Coordinates of C-alpha atoms and ligand atoms in Angstrom, one line a residue:
M126 CA 21.0 15.8 -25.0
I127 CA 17.8 15.8 -23.0
P128 CA 18.4 17.6 -19.7
R129 CA 17.6 15.7 -16.5
S130 CA 16.4 17.1 -13.2
P131 CA 18.8 16.2 -10.4
R132 CA 15.8 14.7 -8.6
M133 CA 15.7 11.9 -11.2
A134 CA 18.9 10.5 -9.9
S135 CA 17.2 9.0 -6.8
L136 CA 13.8 8.5 -8.3
K137 CA 12.7 4.9 -9.0
T138 CA 9.8 3.5 -11.0
S139 CA 7.3 1.7 -8.7
P140 CA 8.8 -1.8 -8.4
A141 CA 5.4 -3.5 -8.5
S142 CA 4.6 -1.7 -11.8
I143 CA 7.9 -2.9 -13.3
L144 CA 7.2 -6.5 -12.3
A145 CA 3.7 -6.3 -13.7
K146 CA 5.0 -5.0 -17.0
Q147 CA 7.6 -7.8 -17.1
A148 CA 4.9 -10.3 -16.3
R149 CA 2.8 -9.0 -19.2
A150 CA 5.8 -9.2 -21.5
L151 CA 6.6 -12.8 -20.5
R152 CA 2.9 -13.8 -21.0
A153 CA 3.1 -12.3 -24.4
T154 CA 5.9 -14.7 -25.3
G155 CA 3.5 -17.6 -24.3
R156 CA 4.8 -18.2 -20.7
D157 CA 2.3 -19.1 -18.1
I158 CA 2.9 -16.4 -15.5
I159 CA 1.1 -15.9 -12.2
L160 CA 1.4 -12.3 -11.0
L161 CA 1.3 -12.1 -7.2
S162 CA 3.4 -9.0 -6.8
S163 CA 0.7 -6.5 -7.6
G164 CA -1.5 -4.4 -5.3
E165 CA -4.6 -5.4 -7.2
I166 CA -7.5 -7.3 -5.7
E167 CA -9.4 -9.7 -7.9
F168 CA -13.0 -8.9 -7.2
P169 CA -15.4 -7.3 -9.7
T170 CA -16.5 -3.7 -9.3
P171 CA -20.0 -3.9 -7.8
P172 CA -22.7 -3.7 -10.5
H173 CA -24.5 -0.7 -9.1
V174 CA -21.1 1.1 -9.2
I175 CA -20.6 0.2 -12.8
E176 CA -24.1 1.4 -13.6
A177 CA -23.4 4.8 -12.0
G178 CA -20.2 5.1 -14.0
L179 CA -22.0 4.2 -17.2
R180 CA -24.7 6.7 -16.6
A181 CA -22.1 9.4 -16.0
A182 CA -20.3 8.3 -19.2
K183 CA -23.5 8.9 -21.2
A184 CA -24.0 12.5 -20.1
V185 CA -23.6 15.2 -22.7
P186 CA -21.0 16.6 -22.3
V187 CA -19.0 14.5 -19.9
G188 CA -17.7 17.7 -18.4
Y189 CA -15.2 18.8 -15.8
T190 CA -16.1 18.8 -12.1
N191 CA -14.7 21.1 -9.5
V192 CA -10.9 20.4 -9.3
D193 CA -11.4 19.2 -5.7
G194 CA -14.2 16.8 -6.7
S195 CA -17.9 17.0 -7.4
V196 CA -20.0 18.2 -4.5
E197 CA -21.9 15.0 -4.7
L198 CA -18.8 12.8 -4.2
K199 CA -17.5 15.1 -1.5
E200 CA -20.8 14.7 0.3
A201 CA -20.5 11.0 0.0
V202 CA -16.9 11.1 1.3
R203 CA -18.1 13.3 4.2
G204 CA -20.7 10.7 5.0
K205 CA -18.2 7.9 4.9
F206 CA -15.9 9.7 7.4
A207 CA -18.8 10.5 9.7
R208 CA -20.2 6.9 9.5
E209 CA -17.0 4.9 9.6
N210 CA -14.4 7.0 11.4
N211 CA -16.4 9.3 13.6
L212 CA -14.8 12.2 11.8
C213 CA -16.9 15.3 11.1
V214 CA -15.4 17.2 8.1
G215 CA -16.5 20.2 6.1
L216 CA -16.4 20.2 2.3
E217 CA -13.5 22.7 2.3
E218 CA -11.6 20.1 4.3
L219 CA -11.9 17.5 1.6
I220 CA -10.2 16.8 -1.8
V221 CA -10.8 14.1 -4.4
C222 CA -7.9 13.0 -6.5
N223 CA -6.8 10.5 -9.1
G224 CA -6.1 7.8 -6.6
S225 CA -4.8 8.2 -3.0
K226 CA -1.3 8.4 -4.5
Q227 CA -2.1 11.8 -5.9
V228 CA -3.5 12.9 -2.6
M229 CA 0.0 12.2 -1.2
F230 CA 1.7 13.9 -4.1
N231 CA -0.4 17.0 -3.8
A232 CA 0.2 17.2 0.0
L233 CA 3.9 16.9 -0.2
T234 CA 4.2 19.3 -3.1
A235 CA 2.2 21.8 -1.2
T236 CA 4.2 21.6 2.0
V237 CA 7.8 20.6 1.7
S238 CA 10.9 22.7 1.1
P239 CA 14.1 21.1 -0.3
G240 CA 15.7 19.0 2.4
D241 CA 12.6 18.7 4.6
E242 CA 12.3 15.2 6.0
V243 CA 9.5 12.7 5.7
I244 CA 9.5 9.8 8.2
V245 CA 8.6 6.5 6.6
P246 CA 8.5 3.4 8.9
A247 CA 10.0 0.3 7.3
P248 CA 8.8 -2.0 5.9
Y249 CA 6.8 0.3 3.7
W250 CA 4.9 0.7 0.5
A251 CA 7.8 1.7 -1.8
S252 CA 6.1 4.7 -3.3
Y253 CA 6.4 6.7 -0.1
L254 CA 10.1 7.1 -0.6
D255 CA 9.8 8.3 -4.2
L256 CA 6.8 10.6 -3.5
A257 CA 9.0 12.3 -0.9
T258 CA 11.9 12.5 -3.3
I259 CA 10.0 13.8 -6.3
T260 CA 8.7 16.6 -4.3
G261 CA 12.1 17.6 -3.0
A262 CA 11.9 16.1 0.4
V263 CA 14.2 13.5 2.0
P264 CA 12.6 10.2 3.0
V265 CA 13.9 9.1 6.4
V266 CA 13.4 5.4 6.7
V267 CA 12.8 4.2 10.3
D268 CA 13.4 0.5 10.8
T269 CA 10.9 -1.2 13.0
S270 CA 11.3 -4.6 14.8
A271 CA 9.6 -7.9 14.9
A272 CA 8.9 -7.3 18.6
S273 CA 6.5 -4.4 17.7
G274 CA 4.9 -6.4 14.9
W275 CA 7.0 -4.2 12.5
K276 CA 5.1 -1.2 13.6
L277 CA 6.5 2.2 14.5
T278 CA 6.9 2.7 18.2
P279 CA 6.9 6.0 20.1
H280 CA 10.6 5.4 20.9
D281 CA 11.5 4.8 17.2
L282 CA 9.5 7.9 16.2
D283 CA 11.1 10.1 18.9
R284 CA 14.6 9.1 17.8
A285 CA 13.9 9.8 14.1
I286 CA 12.5 13.4 14.6
T287 CA 14.8 16.2 13.7
Q288 CA 14.5 20.0 13.1
R289 CA 13.8 19.2 9.4
T290 CA 11.0 16.7 10.0
R291 CA 7.8 17.8 8.2
W292 CA 5.7 14.7 7.9
V293 CA 5.3 11.3 9.5
I294 CA 3.6 8.7 7.3
I295 CA 1.5 6.1 9.1
N296 CA 0.0 3.4 7.0
N297 CA -2.7 1.4 8.7
P298 CA -3.2 -1.6 8.0
V299 CA 0.4 -1.8 6.9
N300 CA 1.4 -2.8 3.4
P301 CA 3.3 -5.1 3.2
T302 CA 3.2 -6.8 6.7
G303 CA -0.5 -6.6 7.3
G304 CA 0.1 -5.2 10.8
V305 CA -2.7 -3.1 12.3
Y306 CA -2.1 -0.1 14.7
S307 CA -4.6 0.0 17.5
A308 CA -6.1 3.3 18.7
A309 CA -3.9 3.1 21.8
E310 CA -0.8 2.7 19.6
L311 CA -1.8 5.7 17.6
R312 CA -2.3 7.7 20.7
A313 CA 1.1 6.8 22.0
L314 CA 2.6 8.1 18.7
A315 CA 0.5 11.2 19.0
A316 CA 1.9 11.8 22.5
V317 CA 5.4 12.0 21.0
L318 CA 4.2 14.4 18.4
Q319 CA 2.6 16.6 21.0
H320 CA 6.1 17.9 21.6
H321 CA 6.6 18.8 17.9
P322 CA 3.6 20.9 16.9
D323 CA 5.0 21.6 13.4
I324 CA 5.0 18.0 12.3
L325 CA 2.2 16.8 10.1
V326 CA 0.8 13.2 10.0
M327 CA -0.2 11.5 6.8
S328 CA -2.5 8.7 7.7
D329 CA -2.8 6.3 4.8
D330 CA -5.9 4.2 5.5
L331 CA -6.3 2.6 2.1
Y332 CA -6.6 -0.9 3.6
E333 CA -9.1 0.1 6.3
H334 CA -11.7 -2.4 5.0
I335 CA -9.3 -5.3 4.5
I336 CA -9.0 -6.3 8.1
F337 CA -9.7 -9.6 9.9
D338 CA -10.7 -11.3 13.1
E339 CA -12.9 -8.3 14.1
T340 CA -9.8 -6.3 14.6
E341 CA -10.8 -2.7 15.3
F342 CA -9.6 -0.2 12.7
A343 CA -8.4 3.2 14.1
T344 CA -7.2 6.3 12.4
M345 CA -5.1 9.1 13.9
A346 CA -7.5 12.0 13.6
S347 CA -10.2 10.3 15.5
A348 CA -8.0 8.2 17.9
A349 CA -6.1 11.4 19.0
P350 CA -8.5 14.3 18.2
Q351 CA -5.8 16.8 19.2
M352 CA -3.9 15.7 16.1
R353 CA -6.8 16.5 13.7
E354 CA -5.6 20.0 12.9
R355 CA -2.4 18.5 11.5
T356 CA -3.4 15.2 10.1
L357 CA -4.2 14.4 6.5
T358 CA -6.5 11.3 6.5
I359 CA -6.2 9.5 3.2
N360 CA -8.4 6.8 1.8
G361 CA -9.9 5.7 -1.5
V362 CA -12.0 3.2 -3.4
S363 CA -9.1 1.1 -4.9
K364 CA -8.9 -1.6 -2.2
A365 CA -12.3 -1.3 -0.4
Y366 CA -14.3 -1.7 -3.5
A367 CA -11.8 -3.3 -5.8
M368 CA -11.7 -0.2 -8.0
M369 CA -8.0 0.2 -8.6
G370 CA -8.3 1.3 -12.2
W371 CA -11.1 3.8 -11.6
R372 CA -8.4 6.0 -9.9
I373 CA -10.3 7.7 -7.1
G374 CA -8.7 8.6 -3.8
Y375 CA -9.5 11.3 -1.3
G376 CA -8.1 13.2 1.7
A377 CA -9.4 15.0 4.7
G378 CA -7.3 17.6 6.4
P379 CA -7.1 21.2 7.5
A380 CA -8.8 23.6 5.1
S381 CA -5.6 25.6 4.4
L382 CA -3.7 22.5 3.5
I383 CA -6.5 21.2 1.3
A384 CA -6.7 24.6 -0.5
D385 CA -3.0 24.4 -1.4
M386 CA -3.4 20.8 -2.5
V387 CA -6.3 21.9 -4.8
K388 CA -4.0 24.6 -6.3
V389 CA -1.4 21.9 -7.1
Q390 CA -4.0 19.7 -8.6
S391 CA -5.6 22.5 -10.6
Q392 CA -2.2 23.0 -12.4
S393 CA -1.4 19.3 -12.9
T394 CA -4.4 17.0 -13.6
S395 CA -7.5 19.1 -12.8
N396 CA -10.3 17.0 -11.5
A397 CA -10.3 13.2 -11.2
S398 CA -12.3 11.5 -14.0
T399 CA -15.9 12.7 -13.8
V400 CA -17.1 9.2 -14.7
S401 CA -15.1 7.6 -11.9
Q402 CA -16.2 10.1 -9.4
A403 CA -19.9 9.2 -10.1
A404 CA -19.0 5.5 -9.7
A405 CA -17.1 6.2 -6.4
E406 CA -20.1 8.2 -5.1
A407 CA -22.3 5.1 -5.7
A408 CA -19.7 2.9 -4.0
L409 CA -19.6 5.1 -0.9
N410 CA -23.4 5.8 -0.7
G411 CA -24.6 2.3 -1.7
P412 CA -24.9 -0.9 0.2
Q413 CA -21.8 -1.8 2.1
D414 CA -22.5 -5.5 2.9
E415 CA -20.2 -6.7 0.1
I416 CA -17.2 -5.4 2.1
A417 CA -17.9 -7.9 4.9
R418 CA -18.5 -10.7 2.5
R419 CA -15.1 -10.0 0.8
Q420 CA -13.4 -9.8 4.2
T421 CA -14.7 -13.4 4.9
L422 CA -13.3 -14.6 1.5
L423 CA -10.0 -12.9 2.1
A424 CA -9.8 -14.3 5.6
T425 CA -10.2 -17.8 4.1
A426 CA -7.5 -17.1 1.6
R427 CA -5.2 -15.8 4.3
A428 CA -5.7 -19.0 6.4
H429 CA -4.9 -21.0 3.3
V430 CA -1.6 -19.1 2.7
V431 CA -0.6 -19.4 6.3
D432 CA -1.1 -23.2 6.1
A433 CA 0.7 -23.6 2.8
V434 CA 3.7 -21.5 3.8
A435 CA 4.1 -23.4 7.1
K436 CA 4.6 -26.6 5.0
I437 CA 7.4 -25.1 2.8
P438 CA 10.8 -25.7 4.4
G439 CA 12.8 -22.5 4.9
L440 CA 9.8 -20.1 4.6
S441 CA 7.7 -18.7 7.5
M442 CA 5.2 -15.9 8.0
R443 CA 3.0 -14.2 10.5
S444 CA -0.7 -14.2 9.9
P445 CA -1.5 -10.7 8.7
A446 CA -4.3 -8.9 10.7
G447 CA -5.1 -6.8 7.6
T448 CA -4.4 -6.2 3.9
F449 CA -4.3 -9.0 1.3
Y450 CA -0.6 -9.5 1.5
A451 CA 1.5 -12.2 3.0
Y452 CA 5.0 -11.0 3.9
I453 CA 7.0 -14.2 3.9
S454 CA 10.4 -14.6 5.5
C455 CA 12.9 -16.5 3.5
E456 CA 15.7 -16.1 5.9
Q457 CA 16.1 -19.8 6.7
L458 CA 15.9 -20.7 3.1
L459 CA 18.6 -18.2 2.2
Q460 CA 20.8 -19.6 4.9
S461 CA 20.4 -23.2 3.7
S462 CA 23.0 -25.1 1.9
A463 CA 20.7 -25.2 -1.1
A464 CA 20.7 -21.4 -1.3
L465 CA 24.4 -21.2 -0.7
G466 CA 24.9 -23.7 -3.5
R467 CA 22.9 -21.6 -5.9
G468 CA 24.8 -18.4 -4.9
W469 CA 21.7 -16.7 -3.6
R470 CA 22.3 -13.8 -1.3
T471 CA 19.1 -11.8 -1.3
D472 CA 15.3 -12.1 -1.5
A473 CA 15.6 -10.6 -5.0
D474 CA 17.8 -13.7 -6.0
L475 CA 15.0 -15.9 -4.7
A476 CA 12.3 -13.9 -6.4
R477 CA 14.1 -14.3 -9.7
F478 CA 14.4 -18.0 -9.2
V479 CA 10.7 -18.3 -8.3
L480 CA 9.9 -16.5 -11.5
D481 CA 12.3 -18.5 -13.7
E482 CA 11.4 -21.9 -12.2
A483 CA 7.8 -21.5 -11.3
G484 CA 6.5 -18.6 -13.3
V485 CA 5.3 -16.8 -10.2
V486 CA 6.1 -13.1 -9.7
V487 CA 6.6 -12.1 -6.1
L488 CA 7.7 -8.7 -4.7
P489 CA 11.1 -8.9 -3.0
G490 CA 11.2 -7.5 0.5
D491 CA 14.1 -5.4 -0.6
D492 CA 11.6 -3.2 -2.4
C493 CA 9.6 -2.8 0.9
G494 CA 12.6 -2.0 3.1
L495 CA 12.8 -5.2 5.0
S496 CA 14.8 -8.3 3.9
P497 CA 15.0 -11.2 3.5
F498 CA 11.3 -11.4 2.8
F499 CA 9.0 -11.5 -0.2
R500 CA 5.4 -10.3 -0.5
I501 CA 2.6 -12.2 -2.2
N502 CA -0.9 -11.0 -2.9
F503 CA -3.7 -13.4 -1.8
G504 CA -6.5 -11.2 -3.1
C505 CA -6.7 -13.4 -6.2
S506 CA -9.0 -16.4 -7.1
S507 CA -8.5 -19.4 -4.9
S508 CA -7.6 -21.6 -7.8
L509 CA -4.8 -19.2 -8.9
L510 CA -3.6 -18.9 -5.3
D511 CA -3.5 -22.7 -5.0
Q512 CA -1.6 -23.0 -8.2
A513 CA 0.9 -20.3 -7.2
L514 CA 1.5 -21.8 -3.7
D515 CA 2.0 -25.2 -5.3
R516 CA 4.5 -23.9 -7.8
I517 CA 6.4 -21.9 -5.1
A518 CA 6.6 -25.1 -2.9
R519 CA 7.8 -27.1 -5.9
A520 CA 10.4 -24.5 -6.8
V521 CA 11.8 -24.5 -3.3
E522 CA 11.9 -28.3 -3.4
V523 CA 13.8 -28.2 -6.7
A524 CA 16.2 -25.6 -5.2
S525 CA 16.8 -27.7 -2.1
A526 CA 17.4 -30.9 -4.0
D527 CA 19.8 -29.3 -6.5
G528 CA 21.6 -27.1 -3.9
L529 CA 22.6 -30.1 -1.9
D530 CA 24.9 -31.1 -4.6
D531 CA 28.4 -30.8 -3.0
S532 CA 30.3 -30.0 -6.2
R533 CA 28.1 -26.8 -6.5
L534 CA 28.8 -25.9 -3.0
E535 CA 32.5 -26.0 -3.6
T536 CA 32.4 -23.8 -6.6
T537 CA 30.7 -20.9 -4.9
Ligands
PLP5 C1 -0.3 1.5 1.2 C2 -0.9 2.1 -0.1 N1 -1.2 3.3 -0.2 C3 -1.7 3.9 -1.3 C4 -1.8 3.1 -2.5 C5 -2.3 3.8 -3.8 O1 -3.5 3.5 -4.1 P1 -4.4 4.3 -5.1 O2 -3.6 5.4 -5.7 O3 -5.0 3.3 -6.1 O4 -5.5 4.9 -4.3 C6 -1.4 1.8 -2.5 C7 -1.5 1.0 -3.7 O5 -1.2 -0.2 -3.7 C8 -0.9 1.2 -1.3 O6 -0.6 0.0 -1.2

């Protein structure tokens, strides 16, 4: 028998990746499936970035870079932090990884002992829990409330801290709700952490550039400079430049932490792809106007989703201030006689129905720690989004018409 680490018992595969795989399998059987559960944004990689990648791919040999990233890319990252975040960082305070997920993995591996706690505000990006688990820590989920816009408050944070707390994860803008923490809100959280000098902050800023209505982006290390010495600021090119598959993320933090993270990476994956690093360097150093143009396109898509959802009985949502996700409440729908008639209890039941009936894959809120909701991605083409929203509306209509059948109600 193949032995199994005890850690595997609580480790889950990323829900979004499972759904994406299922969608591909269904497509292979000829079904017309629209995948709205993924974290991918449907824009092309900018041409000058592709060119830089191609040039790097033609080098002989395509060699390794330093484990922590090429000096050129680290200089570009340093420039980005100075230009956009008012953060002045040295090269020894930077690491480049295979996506921001690996930045988190390295950081947790380098710092946690078994049983150490990692505070994760809910709703969350599901991987935070598993990243904590796989590295031997215990994820401590802290529920947030609608009143705070589903954001962590100083009160929530204070109550969640124990002797074992090692990290607090702050994702801004928040996947899945699209909430955005202001500088003042971050400073209020920092004020709580002032009393706990051993707690580190992981600031996941991956959606920094997917932000609307001129909302100001803030990050902990610059909003509360006294936190800099214990904050790991994480970002990457996946969302800002639609470069998910290139797998480049980076982190800025205290030099001693970064040195340990580099050690972890040196014995796992070594450097991130040399070709992708050259492309990421071009993305960070090149023209940035495409970011604003894409923000405008995404803001239009967001308005469209908000309008469409408002017309679907039983569904409701808040307009997200950032990200390309709509986090849609299905509470009313699940309480309707239609839902009762169908025996639906959870957002996962609804998600299954939407897939079967409409061929649209959505991410159940259960996977994000707040139910009953589901998340859809509006970072896709407007025609696909239109089609998906139409199909969801029709599926809900079918459910409502069928569910009102009294005989069904009696049998459940
Ligand atoms: C909040 C958040 N952080 C991090 C990541 C990981 O991104 P990557 O590893 O591509 O940089 C994702 C991906 O969807 C995300 O949603």
